[in-house]
Coordinates of C-alpha atoms and ligand atoms in Angstrom, one line a residue:
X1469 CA 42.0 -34.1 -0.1
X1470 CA 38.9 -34.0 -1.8
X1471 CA 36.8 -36.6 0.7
X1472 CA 37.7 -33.1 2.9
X1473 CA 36.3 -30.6 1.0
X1474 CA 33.3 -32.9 0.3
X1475 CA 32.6 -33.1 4.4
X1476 CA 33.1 -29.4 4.3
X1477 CA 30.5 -28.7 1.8
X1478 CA 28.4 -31.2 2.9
X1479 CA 28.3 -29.7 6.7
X1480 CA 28.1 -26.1 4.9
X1481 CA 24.9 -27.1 3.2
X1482 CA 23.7 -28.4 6.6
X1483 CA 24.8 -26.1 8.8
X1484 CA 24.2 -22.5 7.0
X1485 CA 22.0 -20.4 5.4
X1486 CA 22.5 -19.5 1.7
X1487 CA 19.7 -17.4 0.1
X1488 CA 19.2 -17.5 -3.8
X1489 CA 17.2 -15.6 -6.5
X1490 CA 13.9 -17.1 -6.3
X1491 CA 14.0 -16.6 -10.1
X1492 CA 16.4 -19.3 -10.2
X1493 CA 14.4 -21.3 -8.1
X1494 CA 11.2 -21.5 -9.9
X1495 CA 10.3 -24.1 -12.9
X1496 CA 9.0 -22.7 -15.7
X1497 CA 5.6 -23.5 -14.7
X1498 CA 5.7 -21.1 -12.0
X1499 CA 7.9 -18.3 -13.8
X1500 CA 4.5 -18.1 -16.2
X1501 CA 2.5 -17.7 -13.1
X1502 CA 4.5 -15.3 -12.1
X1503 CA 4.3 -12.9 -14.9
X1504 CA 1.1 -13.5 -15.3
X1505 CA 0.3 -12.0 -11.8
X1506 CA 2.8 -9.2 -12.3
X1507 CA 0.4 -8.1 -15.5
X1508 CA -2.5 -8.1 -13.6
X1509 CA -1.6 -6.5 -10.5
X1510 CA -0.2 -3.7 -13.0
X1511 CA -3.1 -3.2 -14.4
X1512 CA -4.6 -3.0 -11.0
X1513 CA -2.1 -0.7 -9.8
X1514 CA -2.8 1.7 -12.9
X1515 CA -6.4 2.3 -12.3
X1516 CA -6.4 1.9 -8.3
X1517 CA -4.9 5.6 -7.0
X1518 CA -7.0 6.4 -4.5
X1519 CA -8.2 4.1 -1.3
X1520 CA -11.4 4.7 -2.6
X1521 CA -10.9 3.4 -6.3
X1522 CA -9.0 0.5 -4.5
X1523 CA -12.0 -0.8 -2.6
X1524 CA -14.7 -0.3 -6.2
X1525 CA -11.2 -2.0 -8.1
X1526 CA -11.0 -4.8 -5.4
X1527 CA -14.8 -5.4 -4.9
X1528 CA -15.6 -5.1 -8.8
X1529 CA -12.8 -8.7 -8.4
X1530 CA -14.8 -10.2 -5.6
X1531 CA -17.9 -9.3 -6.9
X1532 CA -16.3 -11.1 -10.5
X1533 CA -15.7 -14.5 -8.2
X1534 CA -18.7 -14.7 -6.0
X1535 CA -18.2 -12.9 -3.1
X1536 CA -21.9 -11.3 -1.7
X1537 CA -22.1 -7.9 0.0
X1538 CA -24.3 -9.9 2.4
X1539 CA -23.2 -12.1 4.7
X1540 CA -22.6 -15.5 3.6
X1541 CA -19.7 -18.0 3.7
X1542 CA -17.5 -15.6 1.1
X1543 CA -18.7 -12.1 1.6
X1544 CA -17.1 -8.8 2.1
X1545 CA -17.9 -5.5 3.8
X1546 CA -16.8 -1.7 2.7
X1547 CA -16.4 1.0 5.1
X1548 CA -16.7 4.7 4.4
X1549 CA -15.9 3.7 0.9
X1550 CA -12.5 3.7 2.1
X1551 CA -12.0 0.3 4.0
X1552 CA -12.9 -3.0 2.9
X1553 CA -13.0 -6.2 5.0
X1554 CA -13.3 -10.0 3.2
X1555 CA -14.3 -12.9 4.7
X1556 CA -14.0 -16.2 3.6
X1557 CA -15.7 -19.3 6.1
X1558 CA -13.5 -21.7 7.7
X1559 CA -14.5 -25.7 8.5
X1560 CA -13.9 -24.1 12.0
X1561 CA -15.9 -20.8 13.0
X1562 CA -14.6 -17.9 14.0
X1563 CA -14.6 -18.3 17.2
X1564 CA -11.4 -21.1 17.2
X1565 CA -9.8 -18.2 15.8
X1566 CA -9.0 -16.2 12.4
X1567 CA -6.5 -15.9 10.0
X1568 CA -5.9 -12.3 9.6
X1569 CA -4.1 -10.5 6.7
X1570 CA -4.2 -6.6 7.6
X1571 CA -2.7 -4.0 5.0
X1572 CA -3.0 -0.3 3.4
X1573 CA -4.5 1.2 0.6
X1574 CA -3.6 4.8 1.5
X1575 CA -0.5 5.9 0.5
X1576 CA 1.7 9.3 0.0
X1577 CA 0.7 11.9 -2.1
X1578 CA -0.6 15.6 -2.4
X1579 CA -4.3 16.5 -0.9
X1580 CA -5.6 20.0 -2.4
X1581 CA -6.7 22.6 0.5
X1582 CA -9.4 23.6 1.7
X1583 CA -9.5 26.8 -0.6
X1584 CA -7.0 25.9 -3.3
X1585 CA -7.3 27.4 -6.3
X1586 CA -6.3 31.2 -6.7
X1587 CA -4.4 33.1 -9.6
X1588 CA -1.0 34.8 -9.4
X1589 CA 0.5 36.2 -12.7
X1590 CA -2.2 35.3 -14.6
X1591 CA -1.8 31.7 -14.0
X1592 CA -4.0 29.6 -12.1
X1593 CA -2.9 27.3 -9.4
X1594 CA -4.4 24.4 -7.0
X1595 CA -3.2 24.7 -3.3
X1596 CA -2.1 21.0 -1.7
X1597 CA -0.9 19.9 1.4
X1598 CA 1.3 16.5 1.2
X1599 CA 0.1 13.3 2.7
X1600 CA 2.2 11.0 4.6
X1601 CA 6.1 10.9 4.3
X1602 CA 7.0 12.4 1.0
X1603 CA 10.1 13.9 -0.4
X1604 CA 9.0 17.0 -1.7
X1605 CA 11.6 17.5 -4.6
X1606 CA 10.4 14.0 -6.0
X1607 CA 6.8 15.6 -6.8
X1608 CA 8.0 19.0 -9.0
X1609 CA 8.8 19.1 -12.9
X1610 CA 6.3 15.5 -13.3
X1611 CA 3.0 14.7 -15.1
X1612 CA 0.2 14.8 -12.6
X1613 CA -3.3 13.6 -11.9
X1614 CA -5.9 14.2 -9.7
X1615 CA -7.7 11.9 -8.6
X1616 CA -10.6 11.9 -5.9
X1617 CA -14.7 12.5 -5.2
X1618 CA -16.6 15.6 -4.5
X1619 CA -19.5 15.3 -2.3
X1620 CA -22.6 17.9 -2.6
X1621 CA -24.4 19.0 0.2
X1622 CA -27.2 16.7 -1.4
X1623 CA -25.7 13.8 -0.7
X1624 CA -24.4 13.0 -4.5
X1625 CA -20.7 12.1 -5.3
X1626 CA -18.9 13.3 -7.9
X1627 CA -15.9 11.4 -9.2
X1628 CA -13.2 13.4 -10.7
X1629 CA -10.5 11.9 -12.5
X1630 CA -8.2 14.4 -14.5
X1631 CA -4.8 13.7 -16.8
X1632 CA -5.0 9.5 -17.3
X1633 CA -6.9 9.2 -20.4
X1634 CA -4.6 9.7 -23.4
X1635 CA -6.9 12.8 -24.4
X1636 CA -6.7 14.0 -21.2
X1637 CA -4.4 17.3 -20.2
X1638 CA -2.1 16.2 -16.9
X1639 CA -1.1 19.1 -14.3
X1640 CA 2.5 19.5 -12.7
X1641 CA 4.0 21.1 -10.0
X1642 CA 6.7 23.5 -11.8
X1643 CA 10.2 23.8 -10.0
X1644 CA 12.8 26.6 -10.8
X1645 CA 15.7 26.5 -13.3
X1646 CA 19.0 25.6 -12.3
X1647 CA 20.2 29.1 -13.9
X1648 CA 18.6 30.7 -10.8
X1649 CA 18.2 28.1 -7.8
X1650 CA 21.8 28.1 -6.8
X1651 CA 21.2 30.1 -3.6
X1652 CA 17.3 29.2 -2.8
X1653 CA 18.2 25.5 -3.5
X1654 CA 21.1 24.4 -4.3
X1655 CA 22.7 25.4 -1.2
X1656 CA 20.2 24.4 1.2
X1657 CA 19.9 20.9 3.0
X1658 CA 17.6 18.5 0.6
X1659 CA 14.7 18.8 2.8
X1660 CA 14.3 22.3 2.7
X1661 CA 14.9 23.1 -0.6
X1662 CA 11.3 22.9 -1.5
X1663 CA 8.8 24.1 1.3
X1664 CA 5.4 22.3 1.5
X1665 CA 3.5 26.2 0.5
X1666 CA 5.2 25.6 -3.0
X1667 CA 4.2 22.6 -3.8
X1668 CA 0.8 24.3 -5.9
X1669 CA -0.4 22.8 -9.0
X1670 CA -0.4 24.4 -12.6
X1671 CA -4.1 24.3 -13.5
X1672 CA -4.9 26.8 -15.9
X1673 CA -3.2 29.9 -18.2
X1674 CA -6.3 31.2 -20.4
X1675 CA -8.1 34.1 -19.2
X1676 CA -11.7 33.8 -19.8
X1677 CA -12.9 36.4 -22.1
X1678 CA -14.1 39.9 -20.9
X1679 CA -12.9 42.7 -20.0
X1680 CA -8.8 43.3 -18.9
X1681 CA -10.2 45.3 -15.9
X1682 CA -12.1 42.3 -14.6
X1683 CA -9.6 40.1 -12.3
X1684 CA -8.5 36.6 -12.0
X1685 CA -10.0 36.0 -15.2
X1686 CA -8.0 32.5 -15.6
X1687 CA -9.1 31.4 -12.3
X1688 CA -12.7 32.0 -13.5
X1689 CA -11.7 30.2 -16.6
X1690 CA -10.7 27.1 -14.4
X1691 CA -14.1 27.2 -12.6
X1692 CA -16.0 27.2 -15.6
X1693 CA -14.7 24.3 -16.8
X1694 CA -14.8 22.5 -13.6
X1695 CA -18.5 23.3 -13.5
X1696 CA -19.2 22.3 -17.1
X1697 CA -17.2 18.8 -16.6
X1698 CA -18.6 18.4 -13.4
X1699 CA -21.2 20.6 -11.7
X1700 CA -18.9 22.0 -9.3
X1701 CA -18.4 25.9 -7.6
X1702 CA -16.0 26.7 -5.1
X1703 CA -17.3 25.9 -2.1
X1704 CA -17.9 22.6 -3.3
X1705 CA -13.8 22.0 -2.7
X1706 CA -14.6 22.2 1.2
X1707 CA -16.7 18.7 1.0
X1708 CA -14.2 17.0 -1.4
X1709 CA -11.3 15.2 -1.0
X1710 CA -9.4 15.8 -4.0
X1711 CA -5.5 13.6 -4.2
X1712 CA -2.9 14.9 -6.5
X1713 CA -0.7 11.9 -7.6
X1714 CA 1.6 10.8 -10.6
X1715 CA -0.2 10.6 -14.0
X1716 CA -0.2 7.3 -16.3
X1717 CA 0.0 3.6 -16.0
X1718 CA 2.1 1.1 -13.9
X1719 CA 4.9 -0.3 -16.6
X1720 CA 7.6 -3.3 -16.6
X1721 CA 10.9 -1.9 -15.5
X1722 CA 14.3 -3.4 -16.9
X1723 CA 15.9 -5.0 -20.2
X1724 CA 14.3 -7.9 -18.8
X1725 CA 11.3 -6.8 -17.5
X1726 CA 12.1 -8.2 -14.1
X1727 CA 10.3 -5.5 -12.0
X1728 CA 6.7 -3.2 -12.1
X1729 CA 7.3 0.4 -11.6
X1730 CA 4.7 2.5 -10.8
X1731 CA 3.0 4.9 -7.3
X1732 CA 1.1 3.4 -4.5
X1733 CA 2.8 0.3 -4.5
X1734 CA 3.3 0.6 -0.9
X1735 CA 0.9 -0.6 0.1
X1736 CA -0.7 -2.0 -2.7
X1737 CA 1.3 -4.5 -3.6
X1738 CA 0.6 -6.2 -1.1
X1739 CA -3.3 -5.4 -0.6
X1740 CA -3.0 -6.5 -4.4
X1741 CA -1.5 -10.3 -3.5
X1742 CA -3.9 -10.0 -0.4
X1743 CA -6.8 -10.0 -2.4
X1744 CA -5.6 -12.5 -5.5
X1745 CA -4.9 -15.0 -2.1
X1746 CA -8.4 -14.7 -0.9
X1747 CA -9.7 -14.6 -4.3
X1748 CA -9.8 -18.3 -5.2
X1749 CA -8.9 -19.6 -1.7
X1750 CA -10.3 -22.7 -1.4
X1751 CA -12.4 -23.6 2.0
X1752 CA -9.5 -23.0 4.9
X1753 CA -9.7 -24.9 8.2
X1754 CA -9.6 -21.3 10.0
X1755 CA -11.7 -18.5 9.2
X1756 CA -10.3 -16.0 6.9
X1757 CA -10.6 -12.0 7.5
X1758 CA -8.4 -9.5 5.2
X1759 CA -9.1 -6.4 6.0
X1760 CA -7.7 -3.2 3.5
X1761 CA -7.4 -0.1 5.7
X1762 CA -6.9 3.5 5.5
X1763 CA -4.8 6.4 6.7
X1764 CA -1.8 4.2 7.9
X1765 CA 0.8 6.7 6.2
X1766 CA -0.6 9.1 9.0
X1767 CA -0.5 7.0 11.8
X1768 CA -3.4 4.6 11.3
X1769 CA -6.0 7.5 13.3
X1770 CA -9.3 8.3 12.1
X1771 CA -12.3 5.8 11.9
X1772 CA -11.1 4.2 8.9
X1773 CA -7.6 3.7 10.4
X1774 CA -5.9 0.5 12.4
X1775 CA -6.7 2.4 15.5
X1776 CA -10.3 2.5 14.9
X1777 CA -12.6 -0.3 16.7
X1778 CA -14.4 -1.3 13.5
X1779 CA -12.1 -4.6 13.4
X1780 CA -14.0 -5.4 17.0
X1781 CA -17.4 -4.2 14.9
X1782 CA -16.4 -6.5 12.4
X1783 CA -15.6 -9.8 14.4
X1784 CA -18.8 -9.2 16.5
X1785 CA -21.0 -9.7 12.7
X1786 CA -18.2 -12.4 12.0
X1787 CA -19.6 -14.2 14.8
X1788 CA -23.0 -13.3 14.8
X1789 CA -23.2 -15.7 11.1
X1790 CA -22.3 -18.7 12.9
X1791 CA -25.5 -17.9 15.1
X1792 CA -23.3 -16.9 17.9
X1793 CA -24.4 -13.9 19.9
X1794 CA -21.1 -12.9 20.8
X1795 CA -20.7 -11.9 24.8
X1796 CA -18.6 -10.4 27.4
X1797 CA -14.8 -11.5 26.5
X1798 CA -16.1 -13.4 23.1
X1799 CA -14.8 -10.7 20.2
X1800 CA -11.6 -10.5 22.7
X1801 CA -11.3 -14.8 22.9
X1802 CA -11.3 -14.6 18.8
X1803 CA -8.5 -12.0 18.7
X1804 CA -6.7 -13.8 21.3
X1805 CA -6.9 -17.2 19.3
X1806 CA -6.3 -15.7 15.7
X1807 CA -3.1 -15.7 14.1
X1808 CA -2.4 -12.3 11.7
X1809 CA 0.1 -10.7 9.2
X1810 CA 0.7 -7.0 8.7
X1811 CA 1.1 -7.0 5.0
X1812 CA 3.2 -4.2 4.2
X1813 CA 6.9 -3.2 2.0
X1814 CA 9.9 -2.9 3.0
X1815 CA 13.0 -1.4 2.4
X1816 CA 14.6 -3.4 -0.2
X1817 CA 18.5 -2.9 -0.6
X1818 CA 19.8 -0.2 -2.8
X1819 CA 23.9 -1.2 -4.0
X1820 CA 24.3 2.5 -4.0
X1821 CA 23.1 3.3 -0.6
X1822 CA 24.8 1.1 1.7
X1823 CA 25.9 3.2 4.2
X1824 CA 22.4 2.6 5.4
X1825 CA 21.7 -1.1 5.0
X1826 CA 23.0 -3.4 7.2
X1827 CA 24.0 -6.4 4.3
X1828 CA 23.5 -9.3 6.7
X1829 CA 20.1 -8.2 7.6
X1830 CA 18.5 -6.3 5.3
X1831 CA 15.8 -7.3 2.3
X1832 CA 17.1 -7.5 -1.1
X1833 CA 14.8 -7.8 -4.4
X1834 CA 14.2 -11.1 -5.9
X1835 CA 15.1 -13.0 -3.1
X1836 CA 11.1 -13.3 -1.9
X1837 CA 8.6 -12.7 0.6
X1838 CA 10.2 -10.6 3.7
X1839 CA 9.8 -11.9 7.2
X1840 CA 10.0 -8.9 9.4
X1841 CA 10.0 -10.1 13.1
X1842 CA 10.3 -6.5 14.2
X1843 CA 10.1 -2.3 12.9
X1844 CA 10.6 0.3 15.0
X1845 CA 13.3 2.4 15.3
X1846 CA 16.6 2.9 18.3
X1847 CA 16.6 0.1 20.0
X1848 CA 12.9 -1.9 19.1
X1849 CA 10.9 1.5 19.8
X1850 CA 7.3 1.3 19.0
X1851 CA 7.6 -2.2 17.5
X1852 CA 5.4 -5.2 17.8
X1853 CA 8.7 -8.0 17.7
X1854 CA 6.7 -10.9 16.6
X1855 CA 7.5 -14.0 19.0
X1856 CA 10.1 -16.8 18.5
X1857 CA 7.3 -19.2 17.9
X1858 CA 5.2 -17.5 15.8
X1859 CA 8.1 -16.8 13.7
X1860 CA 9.1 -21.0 13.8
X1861 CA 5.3 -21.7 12.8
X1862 CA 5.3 -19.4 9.9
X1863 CA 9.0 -21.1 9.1
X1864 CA 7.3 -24.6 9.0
X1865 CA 4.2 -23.1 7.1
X1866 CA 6.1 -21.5 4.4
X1867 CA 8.5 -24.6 4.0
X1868 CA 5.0 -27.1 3.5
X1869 CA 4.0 -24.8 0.4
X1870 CA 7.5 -24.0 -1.0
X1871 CA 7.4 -20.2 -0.5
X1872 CA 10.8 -18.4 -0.6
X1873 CA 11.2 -16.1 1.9
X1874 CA 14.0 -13.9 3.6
X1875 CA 13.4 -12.5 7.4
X1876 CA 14.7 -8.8 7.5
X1877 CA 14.8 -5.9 9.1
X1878 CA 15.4 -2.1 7.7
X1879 CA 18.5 -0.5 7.8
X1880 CA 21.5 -0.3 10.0
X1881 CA 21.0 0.1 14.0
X1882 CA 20.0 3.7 14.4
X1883 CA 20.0 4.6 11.1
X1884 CA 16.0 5.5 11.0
X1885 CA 13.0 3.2 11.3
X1886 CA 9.5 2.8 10.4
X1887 CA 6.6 0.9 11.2
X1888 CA 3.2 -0.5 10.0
X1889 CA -0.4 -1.6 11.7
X1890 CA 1.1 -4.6 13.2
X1891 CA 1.1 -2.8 16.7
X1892 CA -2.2 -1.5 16.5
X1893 CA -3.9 -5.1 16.3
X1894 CA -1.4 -6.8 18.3
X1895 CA -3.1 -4.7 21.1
X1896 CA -5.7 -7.6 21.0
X1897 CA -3.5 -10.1 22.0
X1898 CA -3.6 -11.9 18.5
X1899 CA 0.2 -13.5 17.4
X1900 CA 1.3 -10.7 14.3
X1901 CA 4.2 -10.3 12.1
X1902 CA 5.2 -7.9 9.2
X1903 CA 5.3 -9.9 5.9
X1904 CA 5.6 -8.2 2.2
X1905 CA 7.9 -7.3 -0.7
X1906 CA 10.8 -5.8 -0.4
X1907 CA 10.8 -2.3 -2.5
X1908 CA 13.1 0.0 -4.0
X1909 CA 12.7 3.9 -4.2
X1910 CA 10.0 3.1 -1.5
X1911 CA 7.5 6.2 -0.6
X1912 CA 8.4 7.7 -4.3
X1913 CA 6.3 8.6 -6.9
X1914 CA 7.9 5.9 -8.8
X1915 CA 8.0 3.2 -6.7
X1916 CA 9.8 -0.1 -7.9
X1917 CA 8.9 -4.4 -7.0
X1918 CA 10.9 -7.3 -8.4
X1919 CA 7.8 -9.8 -9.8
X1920 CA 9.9 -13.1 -8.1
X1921 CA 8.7 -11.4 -4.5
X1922 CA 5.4 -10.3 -5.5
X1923 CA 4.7 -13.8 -6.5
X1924 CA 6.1 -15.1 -3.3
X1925 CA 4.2 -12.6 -1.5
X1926 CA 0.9 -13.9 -2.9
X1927 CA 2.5 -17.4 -1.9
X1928 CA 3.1 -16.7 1.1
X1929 CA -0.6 -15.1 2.3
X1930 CA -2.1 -17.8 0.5
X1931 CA -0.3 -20.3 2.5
X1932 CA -0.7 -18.6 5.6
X1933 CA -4.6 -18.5 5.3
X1934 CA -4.5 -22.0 4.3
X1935 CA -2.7 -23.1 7.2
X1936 CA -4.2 -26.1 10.2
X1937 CA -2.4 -25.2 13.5
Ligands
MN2851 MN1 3.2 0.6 4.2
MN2852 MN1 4.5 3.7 3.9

């Protein structure tokens, strides 16, 4: 009897799949390593809100190791402030072919108007209009910031951040009391009960001193001190771009401290263990490009977007430092010969939501790096479904250097979808797949990582830019 259950177990072990807690996993060596990480990338994640204070954050680090804003054999290029590119030299030029880690430093959150500030009941307000999928009750009755650059017709930039330094006063978005909101809320479907025109920021309540037949006094107020703190008027709000996002610092979540909470973390996290892979990579067989992009909560338009053709722009210099001048089908050979990950989140598995998740499938935290062959939503729409072999390369890659991974989709068949740049640069024929952390309340204000997978994230993008053929 128990020579049979042995041959059972035995075949079990060899036959099956059984996925365990990285945590578990890891010697103690590595757990260190792991936390370690975790405090930096919170850190990072506290002062980086913007994409444009994630490209100064991320170049201040390259600038810290090395890297030259000219080209050279570890050098990196910024965009419109807003997109950064980092190359790192292979033994083999670009031309046999890159390794490419794509992700997204934009992410959900509210953008003041045009012409946003005006006064109603002698309070002052800022006007906003949300950025990328948001669920508008999560952004009332919180501490905000706001975060963002004013240009002046001169040319000089302005930075503005308002409500992070303890001194600092924060703004909020005010919702109504449950005592009256039974009718204009309570009773209507979740994703109506706060239009877009309400979500307007408390800025101000003190009327400037003069006379009670002089109006908007407190909007006045509210311009003075703008212009005192920073030189601004109210034009100056047309050539700005001004973000509205949660106030105060990234912060360990659980008894155990097993997870970062904090916004942006899609995508962040994973520009974050992007960036600490290229950091200290040591010289790769392939060439190495990450590139940190913009606008891919909108749909990746725009010239700072995935759809833009700066990543042929890009290449064409890439290849121009090897003393190549790169003709005809040349930028297209590269792309065709380059192997690249879409480094974005996922949908991690919430216990109290399963009606949605598909348990077989699905990502769940602390179980790694997420392998996500395809997006996409009713029946594979307007996915890039990486290849079988691409997918048994990265298998054989992640095994060699011991990263934990899980391959996942998002949520049941037809339940909803999503997708990331993958598509957009598999249009140049390069192999792609989506790989990241699983997250949970993903697209929130509060958005929350287990450490395990943001270590085996950084793992796994280290290994994959490391990798021969
Ligand atoms: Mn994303
Ligand atoms: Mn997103």
């Amino acid at each position: 009897m128990a020579r049979k259950k042995d041959a059972f177990k035995e075949l079990k072990e060899k036959l099956t799949l059984s996925p365990k807690p990285v945590w578990d996993q890891l010697a103690a060596k590595e757990k260190k390593a792991a936390e370690r990480l975790a405090e930096d990338y919170r850190r990072f994640l506290s002062v980086a809100k913007t994409e444009r204070e994630c490209v100064e954050a991320m170049v201040a680090l390259l600038k810290k190791k090395g890297f030259t804003a000219e080209p050279s054999a570890r050098y990196y290029t910024v965009f419109r402030d807003k997109m950064l590119a980092v190359m790192v030299a292979g033994k083999k030029p670009p031309y046999y072919g890159l390794r490419l880690i794509a992700t997204h430093i934009d992410s959900p959150r509210l953008d003041l108007k045009l012409h946003p500030l005006y006064e109603d009941l002698d309070l002052a307000f800022l006007k906003t209009h949300y950025y990328g999928g948001i669920k508008k009750y999560h952004w009332v009755a919180r501490p905000l910031a706001l975060h963002g650059v004013v240009v002046k017709p001169d040319g000089r930039k302005v930075k503005v951040v308002i409500g992070e330094d303890p001194g600092d006063p924060v703004l909020t978005v005010c919702d109504l009391l449950p005592h009256l909101s039974r009718k204009v809320q309570g009773d209507k479907k979740l994703s109506e009960a706060i239009p877009g025109e309400k979500l307007n920021v408390l800025v101000g309540g003190l009327p400037l001193v003069g006379s009670s037949e002089d109006k908007e006094r407190v909007k006045l107020s509210i311009l003075k001190i703008l212009h005192e703190k920073y030189g601004l008027t109210e034009e100056d709000f047309i050539s700005a771009e001004l973000e509205v996002v949660p106030a105060g610092q990234a912060v360990e979540v659980g008894l155990d401290r097993a997870f970062i909470g904090g916004y942006g973390q899609d995508d962040r996290i994973c520009a974050f263990a992007a960036l600490a892979a290229v950091l200290e990579l040591p010289e790769p067989l392939y060439s190495t490009l990450v590139i940190f992009m913009d606008k891919e909560e909108i749909g990746s338009d725009g010239n700072t977007g995935a759809k833009s053709r700066f990543l042929e722009k890009l290449v064409y210099e890439y290849l121009k430092l090897y003393g190549v001048t790169p003709q005809g089908d040349t930028v297209l050979e590269t792309f065709l010969r380059s192997k690249a990950v879409s480094g974005d989140v996922t949908a991690g598995m919430d216990p109290h939501y399963m009606e949605v998740h598909e348990k077989l499938n699905d990502a769940r935290l602390g179980y790694g790096v997420v392998l996500t062959k395809y997006t996409g939503h009713g029946g594979k729409y307007m996915a890039n479904d990486a290849h079988a072999e691409y997918m048994a390369w990265l298998r054989r890659v992640f095994s060699e250097a011991g990263v934990i991974y899980q391959a996942a989709s998002m949520g049941k068949v037809d339940e909803g979808g999503g997708g990331t740049v993958a598509k957009y640069l598999a249009v140049y024929g390069m192999d792609i797949v989506d790989m990241g952390p699983p997250l949970l309340s993903m697209h929130s204000p509060f958005e929350v990582a287990h450490k395990a997978d943001l270590y085996m994230t950084y793992k796994a993008y280290r290994a994959f830019l490391s990798a021969g053929d």
